[in-house]
Short mmCIF file of C-alpha atoms in Angstrom, two decimals:
data_model
loop_
_atom_site.label_atom_id
_atom_site.label_comp_id
_atom_site.label_asym_id
_atom_site.label_seq_id
_atom_site.Cartn_x
_atom_site.Cartn_y
_atom_site.Cartn_z
CA UNK A 1 -84.59 159.39 104.81
CA UNK A 2 -80.77 159.61 104.72
CA UNK A 3 -80.60 156.96 107.47
CA UNK A 4 -81.60 154.29 104.93
CA UNK A 5 -78.33 154.69 103.04
CA UNK A 6 -74.80 153.48 103.69
CA UNK A 7 -73.10 156.85 103.08
CA UNK A 8 -74.16 160.48 103.10
CA UNK A 9 -72.35 163.41 101.52
CA UNK A 10 -72.65 167.17 101.21
CA UNK A 11 -71.90 168.63 97.79
CA UNK A 12 -70.31 171.99 96.97
CA UNK A 13 -71.20 172.90 93.37
CA UNK A 14 -69.17 175.54 91.57
CA UNK A 15 -70.57 177.95 89.02
CA UNK A 16 -69.25 178.14 85.48
CA UNK A 17 -71.98 178.71 82.93
CA UNK A 18 -72.37 175.87 80.45
CA UNK A 19 -69.53 174.04 82.21
CA UNK A 20 -72.12 173.33 84.91
CA UNK A 21 -73.23 170.46 82.66
CA UNK A 22 -70.20 168.59 84.00
CA UNK A 23 -71.82 168.90 87.44
CA UNK A 24 -75.06 167.59 85.92
CA UNK A 25 -73.15 164.41 85.07
CA UNK A 26 -71.66 164.19 88.57
CA UNK A 27 -75.09 164.51 90.17
CA UNK A 28 -76.60 162.04 87.70
CA UNK A 29 -74.06 159.40 88.71
CA UNK A 30 -74.42 160.02 92.46
CA UNK A 31 -78.20 159.90 92.22
CA UNK A 32 -77.84 156.63 90.33
CA UNK A 33 -76.06 155.04 93.30
CA UNK A 34 -78.55 153.92 95.95
CA UNK A 35 -75.80 153.47 98.53
CA UNK A 36 -75.27 157.26 98.75
CA UNK A 37 -77.55 160.01 100.02
CA UNK A 38 -76.94 163.70 99.30
CA UNK A 39 -77.67 165.51 102.56
CA UNK A 40 -76.91 169.05 101.45
CA UNK A 41 -76.08 171.11 98.37
CA UNK A 42 -74.30 174.47 98.31
CA UNK A 43 -74.26 176.01 94.85
CA UNK A 44 -73.34 179.17 93.03
CA UNK A 45 -74.58 180.28 89.61
CA UNK A 46 -74.88 177.10 87.48
CA UNK A 47 -74.29 175.15 90.69
CA UNK A 48 -77.30 176.89 92.24
CA UNK A 49 -79.46 175.88 89.27
CA UNK A 50 -78.31 172.28 89.53
CA UNK A 51 -79.06 172.35 93.25
CA UNK A 52 -82.66 173.55 93.01
CA UNK A 53 -83.31 171.11 90.15
CA UNK A 54 -82.23 168.20 92.35
CA UNK A 55 -84.39 169.33 95.29
CA UNK A 56 -87.40 169.88 93.02
CA UNK A 57 -86.96 166.48 91.35
CA UNK A 58 -86.63 164.63 94.66
CA UNK A 59 -90.08 165.84 95.68
CA UNK A 60 -91.55 164.63 92.38
CA UNK A 61 -90.10 161.14 92.10
CA UNK A 62 -87.17 160.50 94.42
CA UNK A 63 -83.85 159.79 92.67
CA UNK A 64 -85.23 159.24 89.18
CA UNK A 65 -87.30 162.38 89.53
CA UNK A 66 -84.16 164.37 90.34
CA UNK A 67 -82.26 162.89 87.39
CA UNK A 68 -85.15 163.67 85.06
CA UNK A 69 -85.39 167.24 86.41
CA UNK A 70 -81.70 167.86 85.68
CA UNK A 71 -82.10 166.56 82.14
CA UNK A 72 -85.19 168.66 81.47
CA UNK A 73 -83.46 171.80 82.71
CA UNK A 74 -80.29 171.40 80.64
CA UNK A 75 -82.22 170.41 77.53
CA UNK A 76 -84.41 173.49 77.99
CA UNK A 77 -81.22 175.58 78.13
CA UNK A 78 -79.97 174.03 74.89
CA UNK A 79 -83.34 174.53 73.20
CA UNK A 80 -83.29 178.24 74.05
CA UNK A 81 -79.70 178.52 72.77
CA UNK A 82 -80.71 177.48 69.26
CA UNK A 83 -81.80 181.05 68.56
CA UNK A 84 -78.88 182.70 70.35
CA UNK A 85 -76.34 184.75 68.37
CA UNK A 86 -73.64 182.99 70.43
CA UNK A 87 -72.86 180.17 68.02
CA UNK A 88 -69.67 178.41 66.98
CA UNK A 89 -68.27 179.06 63.53
CA UNK A 90 -68.45 176.31 60.88
CA UNK A 91 -64.68 175.86 61.22
CA UNK A 92 -64.96 175.37 64.98
CA UNK A 93 -67.64 172.73 64.43
CA UNK A 94 -65.47 170.98 61.86
CA UNK A 95 -62.53 170.70 64.26
CA UNK A 96 -64.68 169.97 67.34
CA UNK A 97 -63.57 173.18 69.05
CA UNK A 98 -66.19 173.99 71.70
CA UNK A 99 -65.04 177.58 72.25
CA UNK A 100 -66.74 180.73 70.96
CA UNK A 101 -63.46 182.62 70.62
CA UNK A 102 -64.15 183.42 66.96
CA UNK A 103 -67.93 183.63 67.14
CA UNK A 104 -69.07 187.03 65.77
CA UNK A 105 -71.90 187.09 68.32
CA UNK A 106 -69.61 186.38 71.25
CA UNK A 107 -66.99 188.91 70.09
CA UNK A 108 -69.68 191.59 69.72
CA UNK A 109 -71.09 190.81 73.19
CA UNK A 110 -67.62 190.84 74.72
CA UNK A 111 -66.76 194.21 73.16
CA UNK A 112 -70.13 195.72 74.11
CA UNK A 113 -69.79 194.63 77.75
CA UNK A 114 -66.38 196.33 77.98
CA UNK A 115 -67.59 199.77 76.90
CA UNK A 116 -71.22 199.77 78.07
CA UNK A 117 -73.02 198.51 81.15
CA UNK A 118 -76.22 196.44 81.26
CA UNK A 119 -77.93 199.60 82.50
CA UNK A 120 -77.21 201.00 79.02
CA UNK A 121 -77.46 198.06 76.58
CA UNK A 122 -79.85 195.74 78.49
CA UNK A 123 -82.50 198.23 79.54
CA UNK A 124 -85.21 195.57 79.96
CA UNK A 125 -82.80 193.36 81.94
CA UNK A 126 -83.48 190.41 79.65
CA UNK A 127 -82.09 187.11 80.95
CA UNK A 128 -83.30 183.97 79.12
CA UNK A 129 -82.36 181.78 82.09
CA UNK A 130 -84.94 183.51 84.30
CA UNK A 131 -87.83 182.12 82.27
CA UNK A 132 -86.24 178.67 82.05
CA UNK A 133 -85.73 178.43 85.81
CA UNK A 134 -89.26 179.68 86.44
CA UNK A 135 -90.73 177.10 84.06
CA UNK A 136 -88.61 174.16 85.18
CA UNK A 137 -88.49 174.56 88.97
CA UNK A 138 -91.36 174.58 91.45
CA UNK A 139 -89.93 176.56 94.35
CA UNK A 140 -92.80 175.67 96.66
CA UNK A 141 -91.57 172.07 96.36
CA UNK A 142 -87.92 173.06 96.76
CA UNK A 143 -88.64 175.04 99.92
CA UNK A 144 -90.76 172.22 101.35
CA UNK A 145 -88.29 169.45 100.46
CA UNK A 146 -87.47 167.65 103.74
CA UNK A 147 -84.75 165.38 102.37
CA UNK A 148 -82.04 167.80 101.30
CA UNK A 149 -80.73 171.19 102.43
CA UNK A 150 -80.03 173.71 99.66
CA UNK A 151 -77.83 176.80 100.03
CA UNK A 152 -77.35 179.41 97.28
CA UNK A 153 -74.61 182.05 97.41
CA UNK A 154 -74.84 185.58 96.03
CA UNK A 155 -72.61 188.63 96.53
CA UNK A 156 -74.05 191.75 98.16
CA UNK A 157 -73.01 194.59 95.85
CA UNK A 158 -72.97 197.28 98.54
CA UNK A 159 -71.21 195.37 101.34
CA UNK A 160 -69.12 192.95 99.29
CA UNK A 161 -70.18 190.13 101.61
CA UNK A 162 -71.61 186.73 100.68
CA UNK A 163 -75.33 186.22 101.18
CA UNK A 164 -76.55 182.65 101.71
CA UNK A 165 -80.14 181.98 100.66
CA UNK A 166 -81.76 178.94 102.29
CA UNK A 167 -85.06 177.11 102.38
CA UNK A 168 -87.80 178.24 102.82
CA UNK A 169 -86.72 181.48 101.10
CA UNK A 170 -85.46 180.15 97.76
CA UNK A 171 -87.01 181.60 94.60
CA UNK A 172 -86.33 182.44 90.98
CA UNK A 173 -84.87 185.74 92.19
CA UNK A 174 -82.39 184.10 94.57
CA UNK A 175 -81.16 181.81 91.77
CA UNK A 176 -80.83 184.78 89.42
CA UNK A 177 -78.93 186.70 92.10
CA UNK A 178 -76.49 183.81 92.46
CA UNK A 179 -75.94 183.81 88.68
CA UNK A 180 -75.92 187.56 87.97
CA UNK A 181 -72.84 188.47 85.90
CA UNK A 182 -72.54 192.26 86.40
CA UNK A 183 -71.15 192.84 82.92
CA UNK A 184 -74.30 191.39 81.33
CA UNK A 185 -77.19 191.83 83.76
CA UNK A 186 -78.42 194.45 86.19
CA UNK A 187 -77.96 193.65 89.86
CA UNK A 188 -80.81 191.54 91.23
CA UNK A 189 -82.81 193.36 93.90
CA UNK A 190 -84.11 191.29 96.85
CA UNK A 191 -85.62 192.98 99.90
CA UNK A 192 -83.97 196.28 99.03
CA UNK A 193 -80.47 194.82 98.58
CA UNK A 194 -78.62 194.40 95.28
CA UNK A 195 -76.79 191.18 94.43
CA UNK A 196 -74.25 189.97 91.87
CA UNK A 197 -72.93 186.51 91.05
CA UNK A 198 -72.04 184.52 94.16
CA UNK A 199 -68.75 183.40 92.62
CA UNK A 200 -67.04 186.58 93.80
CA UNK A 201 -67.44 185.66 97.48
CA UNK A 202 -68.30 181.95 97.52
CA UNK A 203 -67.78 179.59 94.60
CA UNK A 204 -69.34 177.84 96.31
CA UNK A 205 -69.67 178.67 100.01
CA UNK A 206 -68.50 175.71 102.11
CA UNK A 207 -69.36 176.97 105.60
CA UNK A 208 -73.14 176.33 105.38
CA UNK A 209 -72.43 172.65 104.71
CA UNK A 210 -69.99 172.47 107.64
CA UNK A 211 -72.22 174.42 110.03
CA UNK A 212 -75.70 173.18 109.15
CA UNK A 213 -75.37 169.60 107.90
CA UNK A 214 -74.85 166.57 110.12
CA UNK A 215 -72.53 164.59 107.83
CA UNK A 216 -68.82 165.26 107.69
CA UNK A 217 -67.98 164.26 104.09
CA UNK A 218 -67.80 167.43 101.99
CA UNK A 219 -67.37 166.79 98.26
CA UNK A 220 -66.33 169.75 96.08
CA UNK A 221 -67.32 169.50 92.41
CA UNK A 222 -64.60 171.58 90.77
CA UNK A 223 -65.15 173.04 87.29
CA UNK A 224 -62.83 176.07 87.43
CA UNK A 225 -59.21 174.84 87.21
CA UNK A 226 -57.05 175.74 90.20
CA UNK A 227 -53.84 175.16 88.25
CA UNK A 228 -52.64 175.59 84.67
CA UNK A 229 -49.38 174.31 83.22
CA UNK A 230 -49.03 176.87 80.45
CA UNK A 231 -48.55 180.61 80.87
CA UNK A 232 -51.41 182.56 79.23
CA UNK A 233 -50.06 184.91 76.56
CA UNK A 234 -53.00 185.78 74.30
CA UNK A 235 -55.80 188.14 75.29
CA UNK A 236 -58.44 185.35 75.51
CA UNK A 237 -56.07 183.17 77.55
CA UNK A 238 -55.27 185.99 79.98
CA UNK A 239 -58.95 186.89 80.34
CA UNK A 240 -59.76 183.22 80.92
CA UNK A 241 -57.13 182.82 83.64
CA UNK A 242 -58.20 186.03 85.40
CA UNK A 243 -61.73 184.64 85.45
CA UNK A 244 -60.57 181.34 86.97
CA UNK A 245 -58.38 182.94 89.64
CA UNK A 246 -61.13 185.39 90.62
CA UNK A 247 -63.80 182.71 90.96
CA UNK A 248 -61.52 180.36 92.90
CA UNK A 249 -60.23 182.94 95.38
CA UNK A 250 -63.01 182.54 97.95
CA UNK A 251 -62.79 178.75 97.73
CA UNK A 252 -59.05 178.88 98.46
CA UNK A 253 -59.68 180.93 101.61
CA UNK A 254 -62.34 178.55 102.89
CA UNK A 255 -60.11 175.55 102.20
CA UNK A 256 -57.36 177.22 104.23
CA UNK A 257 -59.78 177.65 107.14
CA UNK A 258 -60.82 173.98 107.03
CA UNK A 259 -57.20 172.80 106.91
CA UNK A 260 -56.40 175.11 109.83
CA UNK A 261 -59.29 173.60 111.80
CA UNK A 262 -58.17 170.04 111.04
CA UNK A 263 -54.64 170.73 112.25
CA UNK A 264 -55.78 172.45 115.43
CA UNK A 265 -58.12 169.53 116.21
CA UNK A 266 -55.27 167.06 115.68
CA UNK A 267 -52.58 168.81 117.71
CA UNK A 268 -54.87 169.93 120.50
CA UNK A 269 -56.55 166.50 120.58
CA UNK A 270 -59.99 168.08 120.39
CA UNK A 271 -63.19 166.14 119.84
CA UNK A 272 -63.63 165.93 116.08
CA UNK A 273 -67.42 165.89 116.04
CA UNK A 274 -67.83 168.78 118.44
CA UNK A 275 -65.50 171.01 116.43
CA UNK A 276 -67.05 169.84 113.15
CA UNK A 277 -64.01 168.60 111.31
CA UNK A 278 -64.82 168.01 107.65
CA UNK A 279 -63.46 165.16 105.56
CA UNK A 280 -62.66 166.83 102.25
CA UNK A 281 -63.09 165.24 98.82
CA UNK A 282 -62.98 166.62 95.28
CA UNK A 283 -64.45 165.41 91.98
CA UNK A 284 -62.92 167.09 88.95
CA UNK A 285 -61.40 166.52 85.52
CA UNK A 286 -58.48 168.90 85.37
CA UNK A 287 -57.44 167.93 81.85
CA UNK A 288 -60.86 168.53 80.30
CA UNK A 289 -61.51 171.81 82.10
CA UNK A 290 -58.06 173.14 81.27
CA UNK A 291 -58.76 172.50 77.59
CA UNK A 292 -61.87 174.71 77.59
CA UNK A 293 -61.74 178.47 77.16
CA UNK A 294 -63.84 180.97 79.09
CA UNK A 295 -65.95 181.61 75.99
CA UNK A 296 -67.20 178.01 76.01
CA UNK A 297 -69.06 178.83 79.24
CA UNK A 298 -71.53 180.60 76.94
CA UNK A 299 -71.82 177.65 74.54
CA UNK A 300 -75.14 175.98 75.34
CA UNK A 301 -75.32 173.65 72.32
CA UNK A 302 -76.92 170.35 73.28
CA UNK A 303 -73.99 168.30 71.95
CA UNK A 304 -71.59 170.24 74.17
CA UNK A 305 -73.78 169.92 77.25
CA UNK A 306 -74.18 166.16 76.72
CA UNK A 307 -70.42 165.88 76.15
CA UNK A 308 -69.72 167.54 79.50
CA UNK A 309 -72.44 165.55 81.23
CA UNK A 310 -70.95 162.28 80.04
CA UNK A 311 -67.47 163.33 81.21
CA UNK A 312 -68.89 164.27 84.63
CA UNK A 313 -70.70 160.93 84.89
CA UNK A 314 -67.61 158.90 83.95
CA UNK A 315 -65.32 160.96 86.21
CA UNK A 316 -67.63 160.34 89.17
CA UNK A 317 -67.87 156.65 88.34
CA UNK A 318 -64.08 156.37 88.53
CA UNK A 319 -63.97 158.46 91.71
CA UNK A 320 -66.49 156.21 93.44
CA UNK A 321 -64.61 153.09 92.41
CA UNK A 322 -61.48 154.52 94.03
CA UNK A 323 -62.87 156.41 97.03
CA UNK A 324 -66.28 155.04 98.01
CA UNK A 325 -64.79 153.16 100.98
CA UNK A 326 -63.08 156.38 102.15
CA UNK A 327 -66.41 158.14 102.67
CA UNK A 328 -67.16 158.34 106.37
CA UNK A 329 -63.55 157.39 107.19
CA UNK A 330 -60.90 159.76 105.86
CA UNK A 331 -60.10 162.80 103.74
CA UNK A 332 -59.14 162.12 100.12
CA UNK A 333 -58.46 165.72 99.03
CA UNK A 334 -55.56 167.37 100.86
CA UNK A 335 -55.17 170.99 99.73
CA UNK A 336 -51.66 171.42 101.10
CA UNK A 337 -51.02 174.29 98.68
CA UNK A 338 -53.10 176.65 100.83
CA UNK A 339 -50.23 176.81 103.35
CA UNK A 340 -47.27 176.99 100.98
CA UNK A 341 -46.50 180.59 101.96
CA UNK A 342 -47.04 180.04 105.70
CA UNK A 343 -43.54 179.27 107.03
CA UNK A 344 -44.24 179.56 110.77
CA UNK A 345 -47.93 178.82 111.38
CA UNK A 346 -48.85 180.14 114.82
CA UNK A 347 -51.31 177.33 115.53
CA UNK A 348 -48.73 174.51 115.29
CA UNK A 349 -45.87 173.48 117.56
CA UNK A 350 -42.36 174.34 116.32
CA UNK A 351 -41.28 171.84 113.67
CA UNK A 352 -44.64 170.05 113.51
CA UNK A 353 -45.42 168.21 110.25
CA UNK A 354 -47.96 169.80 107.96
CA UNK A 355 -51.29 168.49 106.77
CA UNK A 356 -50.31 165.73 104.27
CA UNK A 357 -48.06 163.74 106.62
CA UNK A 358 -50.36 164.40 109.55
CA UNK A 359 -53.55 163.16 107.94
CA UNK A 360 -51.96 159.99 106.59
CA UNK A 361 -50.91 159.07 110.10
CA UNK A 362 -54.18 160.21 111.64
CA UNK A 363 -56.57 158.33 109.36
CA UNK A 364 -56.83 155.53 111.91
CA UNK A 365 -57.94 158.03 114.55
CA UNK A 366 -60.60 159.40 112.27
CA UNK A 367 -62.20 156.00 111.82
CA UNK A 368 -62.12 154.95 115.48
CA UNK A 369 -65.37 155.41 117.46
CA UNK A 370 -63.89 158.22 119.53
CA UNK A 371 -66.91 160.35 118.79
CA UNK A 372 -69.92 158.05 118.82
CA UNK A 373 -72.21 160.72 117.40
CA UNK A 374 -70.17 160.92 114.22
CA UNK A 375 -70.18 157.16 113.77
CA UNK A 376 -73.92 156.93 114.29
CA UNK A 377 -74.53 159.44 111.55
CA UNK A 378 -72.47 157.67 108.93
CA UNK A 379 -73.47 154.16 109.99
CA UNK A 380 -77.00 154.79 111.12
CA UNK A 381 -78.31 151.54 109.70
CA UNK A 382 -77.02 148.22 108.53
CA UNK A 383 -75.42 148.47 105.09
CA UNK A 384 -77.76 147.56 102.35
CA UNK A 385 -76.86 144.96 99.79
CA UNK A 386 -74.77 146.41 97.02
CA UNK A 387 -76.75 147.58 94.06
CA UNK A 388 -76.39 146.31 90.55
CA UNK A 389 -74.10 147.97 88.05
CA UNK A 390 -74.93 151.67 87.58
CA UNK A 391 -77.34 152.34 84.77
CA UNK A 392 -76.49 154.60 81.89
CA UNK A 393 -77.24 158.34 82.15
CA UNK A 394 -80.97 158.93 82.27
CA UNK A 395 -81.20 160.44 78.80
CA UNK A 396 -79.99 157.15 77.31
CA UNK A 397 -82.89 155.30 78.95
CA UNK A 398 -85.72 157.53 77.80
CA UNK A 399 -86.67 159.38 74.69
CA UNK A 400 -85.07 162.81 74.70
CA UNK A 401 -87.12 165.70 76.02
#
């Protein structure tokens, strides 16, 4: 099916609670562009939920089915949140502050989770998302979906290693394992092993997309800021930054490995397709995500989710306008920061230029038909005529669920 489209991409979807609604908007825009096919999805936590929604929707009604499935899921989340004690204060609503920093319910939950474990205060292991996922997603369809590969990451509590769940073994339990915050929920047991949130070891895992998908354009949808201008000084700010650093650590290591591979391929003149070089891209809105506190990840109000969805949609629209022609040709995200502390990299000749200068000069090589297999995958058919202007997000076309 992907051969009918001009471009194919693999998407890496980060977790981040309610901030995953930004990813909803990204997916909505990509699904609304008939020139692009999503070959694979690797997701953690909220990213895992977005991923299975897309796969389920594709089996029900192709692109529009996937867009509708995402909307139904996030609206179901907001409907359930109406009765949650985690609500903004009237003052927060007045000043359009999306955080729950002063919410009595959030403060009580935060304090409780610091002195007690879910094995003490959540004896029944209640998780409202479990019922929502079970109601919204048909996993028989997800596991049988032939058009997209889905990978979910969880962290094995005993070994500390990432566990990648794949079709045909995806289920409500694997999604819950990927989204299991150990301070709030008991570890999820699957086949005798206990799992916590995948963000500790893969937020999200990139290697399944590199190893098991045929395309070479890997797009990271970033919702946890890598960088902050201001030094955190208050307790909520410090807690927020610790959360971001922790859940970005595994991503930083995988990015370093991919940059290492790209440099070795270049200097050793290795065949790019054989050694599976990935063209890296990133869709993110650093300014918006930096403005949100960690507590807002628990804010599932519909207005907030739609706000993030719209930002994700518009951000992706701008990204496509700038980088669509780069897909299948060159890298647009160059994470040079991963080698800032590496003064004498053993894999490079003495005095060799680092990744940014190298890739700018090597972009011509990437696009040449040196590896015919790679070209055939990205240009497998004649380009289709360009589509009309993208339609508005799906919720603006239909009556709300």
